[in-house]
Coordinates of C-alpha atoms in Angstrom, one line a residue:
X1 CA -31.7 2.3 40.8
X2 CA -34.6 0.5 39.5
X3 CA -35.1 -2.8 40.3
X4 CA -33.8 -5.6 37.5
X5 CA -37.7 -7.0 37.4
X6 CA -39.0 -3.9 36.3
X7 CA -36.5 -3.3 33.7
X8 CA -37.2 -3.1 30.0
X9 CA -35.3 -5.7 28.5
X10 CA -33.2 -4.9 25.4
X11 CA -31.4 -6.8 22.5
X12 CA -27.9 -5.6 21.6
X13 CA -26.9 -7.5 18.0
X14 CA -23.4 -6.8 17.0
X15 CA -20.9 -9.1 15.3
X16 CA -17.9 -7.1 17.3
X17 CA -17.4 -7.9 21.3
X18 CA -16.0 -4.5 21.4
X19 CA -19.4 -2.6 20.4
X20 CA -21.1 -5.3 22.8
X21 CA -19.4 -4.2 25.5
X22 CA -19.4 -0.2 24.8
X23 CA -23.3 -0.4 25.1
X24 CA -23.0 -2.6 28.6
X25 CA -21.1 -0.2 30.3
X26 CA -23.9 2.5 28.9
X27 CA -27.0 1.0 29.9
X28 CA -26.5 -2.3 31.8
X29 CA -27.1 0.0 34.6
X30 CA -30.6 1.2 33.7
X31 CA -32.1 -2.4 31.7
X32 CA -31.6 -5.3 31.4
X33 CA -29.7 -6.6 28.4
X34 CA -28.9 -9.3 26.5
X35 CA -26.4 -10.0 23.3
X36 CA -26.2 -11.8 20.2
X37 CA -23.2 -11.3 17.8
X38 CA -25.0 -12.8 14.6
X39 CA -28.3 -11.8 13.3
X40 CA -29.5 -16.0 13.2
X41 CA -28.7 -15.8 17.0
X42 CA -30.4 -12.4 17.6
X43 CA -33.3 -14.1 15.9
X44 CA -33.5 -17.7 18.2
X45 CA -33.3 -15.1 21.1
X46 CA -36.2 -12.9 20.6
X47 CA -37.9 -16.1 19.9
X48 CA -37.9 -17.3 23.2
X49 CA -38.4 -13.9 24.9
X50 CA -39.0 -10.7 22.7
X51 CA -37.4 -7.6 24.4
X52 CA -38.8 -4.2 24.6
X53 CA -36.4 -2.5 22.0
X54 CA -33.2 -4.2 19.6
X55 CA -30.2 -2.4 19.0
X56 CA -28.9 -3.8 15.6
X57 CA -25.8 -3.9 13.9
X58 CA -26.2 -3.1 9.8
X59 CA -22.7 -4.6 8.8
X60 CA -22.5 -8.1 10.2
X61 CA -21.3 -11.4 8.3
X62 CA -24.1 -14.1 6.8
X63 CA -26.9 -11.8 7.9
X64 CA -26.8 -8.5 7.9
X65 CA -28.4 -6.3 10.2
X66 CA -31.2 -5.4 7.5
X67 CA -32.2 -8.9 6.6
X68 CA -32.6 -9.4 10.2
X69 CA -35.3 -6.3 10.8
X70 CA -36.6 -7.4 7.2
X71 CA -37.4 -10.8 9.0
X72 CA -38.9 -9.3 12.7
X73 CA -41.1 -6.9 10.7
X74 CA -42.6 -9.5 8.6
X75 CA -43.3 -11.3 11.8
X76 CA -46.4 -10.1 13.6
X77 CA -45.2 -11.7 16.4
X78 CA -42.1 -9.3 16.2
X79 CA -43.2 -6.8 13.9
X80 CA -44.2 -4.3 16.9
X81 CA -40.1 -4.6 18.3
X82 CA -38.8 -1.1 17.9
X83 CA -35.4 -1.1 16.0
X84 CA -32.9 1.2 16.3
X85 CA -29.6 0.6 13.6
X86 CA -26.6 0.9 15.1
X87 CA -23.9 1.5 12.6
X88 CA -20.7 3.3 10.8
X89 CA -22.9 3.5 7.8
X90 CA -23.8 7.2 7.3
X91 CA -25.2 7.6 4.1
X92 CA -28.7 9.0 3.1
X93 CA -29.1 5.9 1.2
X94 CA -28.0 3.8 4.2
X95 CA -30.6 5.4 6.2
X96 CA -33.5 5.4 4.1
X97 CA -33.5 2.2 2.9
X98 CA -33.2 1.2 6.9
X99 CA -36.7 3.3 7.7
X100 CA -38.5 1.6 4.6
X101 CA -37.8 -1.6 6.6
X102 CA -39.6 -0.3 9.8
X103 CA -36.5 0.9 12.0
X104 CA -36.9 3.5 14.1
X105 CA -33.7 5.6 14.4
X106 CA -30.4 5.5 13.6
X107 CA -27.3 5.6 16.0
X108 CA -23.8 6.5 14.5
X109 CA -20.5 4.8 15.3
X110 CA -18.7 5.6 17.2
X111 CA -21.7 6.1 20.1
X112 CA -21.9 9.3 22.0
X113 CA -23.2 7.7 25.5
X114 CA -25.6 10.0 26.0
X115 CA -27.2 10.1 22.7
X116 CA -27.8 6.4 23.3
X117 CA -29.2 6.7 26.3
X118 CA -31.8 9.5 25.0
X119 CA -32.7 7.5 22.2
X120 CA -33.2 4.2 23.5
X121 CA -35.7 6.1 26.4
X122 CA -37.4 8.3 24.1
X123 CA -38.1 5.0 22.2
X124 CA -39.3 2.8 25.2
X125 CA -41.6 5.8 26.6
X126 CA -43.5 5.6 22.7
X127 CA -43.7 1.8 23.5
X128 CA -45.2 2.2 26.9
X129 CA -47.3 5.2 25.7
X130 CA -48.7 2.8 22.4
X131 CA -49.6 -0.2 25.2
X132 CA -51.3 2.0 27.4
X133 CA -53.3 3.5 24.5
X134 CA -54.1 -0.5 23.0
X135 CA -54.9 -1.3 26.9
X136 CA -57.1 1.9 26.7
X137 CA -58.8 0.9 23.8
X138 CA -59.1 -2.7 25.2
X139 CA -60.7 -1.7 28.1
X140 CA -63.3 0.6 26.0
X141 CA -64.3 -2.6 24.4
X142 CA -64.6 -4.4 27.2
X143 CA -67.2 -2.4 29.0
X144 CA -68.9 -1.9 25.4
X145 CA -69.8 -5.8 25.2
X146 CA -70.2 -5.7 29.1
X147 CA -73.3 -3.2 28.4
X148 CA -74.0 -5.8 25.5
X149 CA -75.2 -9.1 27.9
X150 CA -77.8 -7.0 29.0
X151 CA -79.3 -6.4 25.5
X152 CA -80.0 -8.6 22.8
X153 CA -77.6 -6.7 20.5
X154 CA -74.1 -9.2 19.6
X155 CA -71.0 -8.6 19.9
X156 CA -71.3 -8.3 15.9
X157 CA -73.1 -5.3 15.9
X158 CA -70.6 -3.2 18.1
X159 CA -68.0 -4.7 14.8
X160 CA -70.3 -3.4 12.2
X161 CA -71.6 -0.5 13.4
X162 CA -68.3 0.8 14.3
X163 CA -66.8 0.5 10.7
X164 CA -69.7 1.6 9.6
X165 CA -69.3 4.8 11.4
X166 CA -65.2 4.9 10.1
X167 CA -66.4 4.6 6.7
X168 CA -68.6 7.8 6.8
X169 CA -66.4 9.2 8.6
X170 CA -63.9 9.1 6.2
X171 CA -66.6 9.8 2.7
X172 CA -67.2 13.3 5.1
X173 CA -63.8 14.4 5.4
X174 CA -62.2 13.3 8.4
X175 CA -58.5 12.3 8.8
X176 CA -57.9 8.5 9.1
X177 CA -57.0 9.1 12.9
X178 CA -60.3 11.1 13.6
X179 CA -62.2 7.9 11.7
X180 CA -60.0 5.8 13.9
X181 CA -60.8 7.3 16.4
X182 CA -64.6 7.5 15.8
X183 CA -64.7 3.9 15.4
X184 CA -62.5 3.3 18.7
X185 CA -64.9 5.1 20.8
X186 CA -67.8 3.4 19.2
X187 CA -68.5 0.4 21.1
X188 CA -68.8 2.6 24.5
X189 CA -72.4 4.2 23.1
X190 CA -75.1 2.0 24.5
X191 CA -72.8 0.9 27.7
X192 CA -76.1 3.7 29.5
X193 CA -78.1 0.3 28.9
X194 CA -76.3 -1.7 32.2
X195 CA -78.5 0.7 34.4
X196 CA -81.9 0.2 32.4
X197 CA -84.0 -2.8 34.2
X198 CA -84.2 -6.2 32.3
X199 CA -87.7 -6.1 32.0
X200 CA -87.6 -2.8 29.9
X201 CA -84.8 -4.1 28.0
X202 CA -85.4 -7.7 26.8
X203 CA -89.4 -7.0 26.3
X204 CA -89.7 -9.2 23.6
X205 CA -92.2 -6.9 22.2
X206 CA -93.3 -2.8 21.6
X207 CA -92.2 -0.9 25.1
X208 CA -95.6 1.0 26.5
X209 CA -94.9 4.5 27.0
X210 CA -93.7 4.6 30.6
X211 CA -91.4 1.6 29.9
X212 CA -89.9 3.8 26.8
X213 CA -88.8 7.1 28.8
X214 CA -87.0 4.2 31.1
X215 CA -85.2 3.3 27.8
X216 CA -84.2 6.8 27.2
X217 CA -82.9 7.2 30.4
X218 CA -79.5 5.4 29.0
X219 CA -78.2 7.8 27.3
X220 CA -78.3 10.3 30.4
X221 CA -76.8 7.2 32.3
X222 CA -74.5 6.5 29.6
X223 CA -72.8 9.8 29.6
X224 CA -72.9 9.8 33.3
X225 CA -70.9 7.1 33.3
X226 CA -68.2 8.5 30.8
X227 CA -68.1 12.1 31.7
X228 CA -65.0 14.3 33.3
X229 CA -62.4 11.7 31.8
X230 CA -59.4 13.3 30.5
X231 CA -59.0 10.8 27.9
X232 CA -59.8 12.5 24.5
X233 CA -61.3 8.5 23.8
X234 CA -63.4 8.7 26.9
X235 CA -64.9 12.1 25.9
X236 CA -65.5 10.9 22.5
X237 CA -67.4 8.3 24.1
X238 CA -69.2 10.4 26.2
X239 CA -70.4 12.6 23.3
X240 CA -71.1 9.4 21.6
X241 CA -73.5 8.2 24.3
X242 CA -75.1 11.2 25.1
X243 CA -76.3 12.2 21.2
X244 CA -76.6 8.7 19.0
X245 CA -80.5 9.0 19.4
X246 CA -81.0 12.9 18.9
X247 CA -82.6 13.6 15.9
X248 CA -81.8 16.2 12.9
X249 CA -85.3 17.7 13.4
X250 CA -84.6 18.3 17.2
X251 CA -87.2 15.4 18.0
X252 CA -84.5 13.2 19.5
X253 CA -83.8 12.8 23.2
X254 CA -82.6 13.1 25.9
X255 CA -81.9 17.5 24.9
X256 CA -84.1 17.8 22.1
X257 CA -80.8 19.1 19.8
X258 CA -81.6 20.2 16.3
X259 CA -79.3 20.2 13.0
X260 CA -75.4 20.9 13.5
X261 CA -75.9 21.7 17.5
X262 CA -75.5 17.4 17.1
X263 CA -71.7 16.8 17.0
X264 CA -70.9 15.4 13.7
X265 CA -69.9 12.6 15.0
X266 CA -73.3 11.7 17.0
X267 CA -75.2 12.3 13.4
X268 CA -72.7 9.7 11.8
X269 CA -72.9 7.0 14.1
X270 CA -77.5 7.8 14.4
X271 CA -76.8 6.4 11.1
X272 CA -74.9 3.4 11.3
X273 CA -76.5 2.3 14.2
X274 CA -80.2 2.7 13.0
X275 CA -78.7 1.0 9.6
X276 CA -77.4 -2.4 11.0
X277 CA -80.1 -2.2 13.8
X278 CA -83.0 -2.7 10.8
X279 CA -80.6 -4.8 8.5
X280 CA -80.0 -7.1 11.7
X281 CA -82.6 -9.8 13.0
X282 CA -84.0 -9.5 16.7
X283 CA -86.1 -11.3 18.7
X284 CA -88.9 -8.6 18.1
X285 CA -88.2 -8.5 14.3
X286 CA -87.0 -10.0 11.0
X287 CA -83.8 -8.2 9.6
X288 CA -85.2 -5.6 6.6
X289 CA -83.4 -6.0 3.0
X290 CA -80.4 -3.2 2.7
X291 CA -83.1 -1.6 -0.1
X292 CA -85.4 -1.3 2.7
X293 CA -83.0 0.2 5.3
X294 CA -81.5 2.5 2.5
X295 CA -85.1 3.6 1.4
X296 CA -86.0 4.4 5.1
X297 CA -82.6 6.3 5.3
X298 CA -83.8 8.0 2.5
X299 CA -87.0 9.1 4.0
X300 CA -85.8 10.6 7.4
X301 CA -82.9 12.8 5.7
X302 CA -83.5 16.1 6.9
X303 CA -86.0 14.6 9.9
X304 CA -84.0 11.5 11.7
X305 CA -80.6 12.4 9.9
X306 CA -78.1 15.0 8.8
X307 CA -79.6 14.5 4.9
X308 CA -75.6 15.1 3.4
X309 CA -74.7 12.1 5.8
X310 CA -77.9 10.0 4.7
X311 CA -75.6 10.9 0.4
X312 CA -72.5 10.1 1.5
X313 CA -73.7 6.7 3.2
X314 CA -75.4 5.3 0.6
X315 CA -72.7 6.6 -1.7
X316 CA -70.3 3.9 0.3
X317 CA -73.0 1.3 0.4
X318 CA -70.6 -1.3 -1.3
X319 CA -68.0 -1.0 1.5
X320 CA -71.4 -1.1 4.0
X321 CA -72.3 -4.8 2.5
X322 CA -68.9 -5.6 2.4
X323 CA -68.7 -4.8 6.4
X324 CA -71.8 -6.2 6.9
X325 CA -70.8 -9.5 5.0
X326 CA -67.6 -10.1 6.8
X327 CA -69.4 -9.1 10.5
X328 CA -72.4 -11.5 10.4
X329 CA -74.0 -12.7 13.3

């Protein structure tokens, strides 16, 4: 039996004592529950402690079970709560107009034990999968501004560049996840710079040539950091690091790849990085005019950059400024 600590804690509304107790005997032995038989009561207590899941009664007096979820979802506080309808109701209409309001399923009256028991895990293993995956993506951005005290690059960069690489993403095709995605994994592409020596990487001024192949060496430490993760984020990253300074022409480092043997998504983000790197002031250098970035853009399509990703930027330069307005440093 697991312990009652580690139990997920979940919200049983119902206006009938009966249906309160059919779900105790059902689950009180697996979480830990608590019970409100009015939808202003259910309300006060996920107030003072918000449960992992809510099973909600539709048809209840002076609040019904959809004006309760109508109130949690416009909550961002509460919002996130899975809700599952409990109900007689069986209706299309019923249904449908309980998923509009963010519910997750639907349980019939009278409850078939075991269908409740399926559903309210199924439920609470997406809950723990979507926190691991926002702890995953937390961590990612962590150890992207980690690699970020070591370089005089902000914290505003990593925000720009990475919707800047969403937005062409999306002007070439991909799906909003893949963008997503993209832009998730972002961040992680310069984390090669921890293991670069602080006198390479704060010179105020132009790197001679042995100090440059140190500064290339952080790709080759970036992607050694990131490689052999199973995380489909993680290898993103890891492509990401690897490829954001090889070149369409094959003049980039560290492999010297040439045209499409550059994932697509190391050619988007070579773009928006270079862009908000000239567009952005530096100890070294003034920030250039978006004309200025855009013309140079211009110029290395076909030699620095993929020249249909070089269109399709500057064909989503309003939402670029618009980014780069809202991200300043």
């Amino acid at each position: 039996m697991t312990q009652l600590s580690e139990r997920a804690k979940i919200l049983v509304v119902d206006d009938e004592p009966a249906n309160l107790k059919v779900i105790r005997e059902v689950l009180a032995n697996d979480y830990r529950l608590s019970f409100a038989k009015s939808g202003e009561l259910a309300l006060q207590l996920i107030e003072n402690e918000p449960p992992k899941l809510i099973l909600l009664d539709i048809m209840m007096p002076d609040m019904s079970g959809f004006e309760v979820c109508k109130v949690l979802k416009a909550n961002p506080k509460t919002a996130h709560i899975p809700v599952i309808f409990v109900t007689a109701l069986s209706h299309e209409q019923d249904e449908s107009e309980g998923f509009a309001l963010g519910a997750v399923d639907y349980i019939t009256k009278p409850i078939s034990p075991a269908i409740v028991r399926a559903r309210v895990k199924n439920h609470l293993s997406l809950v723990q999968a979507e926190q691991l995956q926002l702890a995953h993506i937390d961590l990612i951005q962590r150890l992207g501004r980690a690699a970020e005290y070591k370089d005089t690059d902000t914290g505003e960069h990593i925000a720009r560049m990475s919707r800047y690489s969403k937005v062409l993403a999306l002007a070439y095709g991909m799906s909003e996840y893949e963008a997503e995605q993209l832009k998730q994994a972002d961040p992680m592409h310069d984390v090669g710079k921890i293991g670069i020596p602080d006198a390479v990487l704060l010179k105020p001024g132009r790197l001679n040539e042995n100090e440059y192949e140190h500064m290339k060496q952080h790709a080759l430490i970036g992607a050694k950091i990131l490689e052999n993760s199973p995380s489909p984020l993680l290898q993103l990253a890891h492509k990401l690091a690897l490829e954001h300074h090889e070149k369409w022409d094959g003049t980039g480092y560290p492999y010297g790849l040439k045209g499409k043997e550059i994932s697509i998504e190391g050619r988007i983000v070579a773009i928006a990085d270079v862009f908000d790197a000239l567009t952005s002031k530096r100890p070294y250098k003034k920030a250039w005019s978006i004309e200025e970035a855009l013309d140079l853009l211009k110029d290395e399509a076909g030699k620095h950059f993929d020249p249909q990703l070089v269109d399709l930027f500057i064909g989503q330069i309003d939402s670029i400024i618009e980014i780069k307005n809202t991200y300043t440093s």
